[in-house]
Amino acid sequence: SFLGLPVVTVPLRTANGQPIGLQLIAAPFNEQACLRAARALEEMGITDARPVEIAA
């Protein structure tokens, strides 16, 4: 990040299908905390990285 903190962004969807990103930020030099949290969300099936459909 700009501040030098470890950051990871996890793709999610709102209830109506809109894509959003959840940004996880950890303490300095604690990259593993960000990665563990992102992986836990992924394993719970919360993440959603499908492409957004655009109406023609």
Coordinates of C-alpha atoms in Angstrom, one line a residue:
S1 CA 0.0 0.0 0.0
F2 CA 1.0 3.6 -0.1
L3 CA 1.6 3.5 3.6
G4 CA 3.8 0.4 3.3
L5 CA 1.2 -1.8 5.0
P6 CA 0.4 -5.3 3.6
V7 CA -2.9 -5.2 1.7
V8 CA -4.9 -7.8 -0.3
T9 CA -8.2 -7.2 -2.1
V10 CA -10.8 -9.9 -2.3
P11 CA -13.5 -9.8 -5.0
L12 CA -17.1 -10.2 -3.7
R13 CA -20.6 -9.7 -4.9
T14 CA -23.5 -7.8 -3.3
A15 CA -26.9 -9.4 -2.9
N16 CA -28.0 -8.0 -6.2
G17 CA -24.9 -9.2 -8.1
Q18 CA -22.8 -6.0 -8.2
P19 CA -19.0 -6.6 -7.9
I20 CA -17.2 -5.1 -4.9
G21 CA -13.8 -5.5 -3.5
L22 CA -13.0 -6.1 0.2
Q23 CA -9.6 -4.7 1.1
L24 CA -7.8 -6.4 4.0
I25 CA -5.0 -4.5 5.7
A26 CA -2.6 -5.9 8.2
A27 CA 0.1 -4.6 10.6
P28 CA 3.5 -3.8 9.1
F29 CA 5.4 -6.9 8.1
N30 CA 2.4 -9.1 8.7
E31 CA 1.7 -10.2 5.1
Q32 CA 0.7 -13.6 6.2
A33 CA -2.3 -12.2 8.2
C34 CA -3.7 -10.7 5.0
L35 CA -3.1 -13.8 2.9
R36 CA -4.6 -16.1 5.6
A37 CA -7.7 -14.0 5.9
A38 CA -8.2 -13.9 2.1
R39 CA -7.7 -17.6 1.8
A40 CA -10.2 -18.2 4.6
L41 CA -12.8 -16.1 2.8
E42 CA -12.0 -18.0 -0.4
E43 CA -12.4 -21.4 1.3
M44 CA -15.7 -20.3 2.8
G45 CA -17.0 -19.7 -0.7
I46 CA -17.5 -16.0 0.0
T47 CA -15.3 -14.7 -2.8
D48 CA -16.6 -14.2 -6.4
A49 CA -14.3 -13.3 -9.2
R50 CA -16.7 -13.9 -12.2
P51 CA -16.5 -11.3 -14.9
V52 CA -19.3 -8.7 -14.9
E53 CA -21.9 -9.1 -17.7
I54 CA -22.3 -5.9 -19.6
A55 CA -25.6 -5.3 -21.4
A56 CA -25.1 -4.7 -25.2

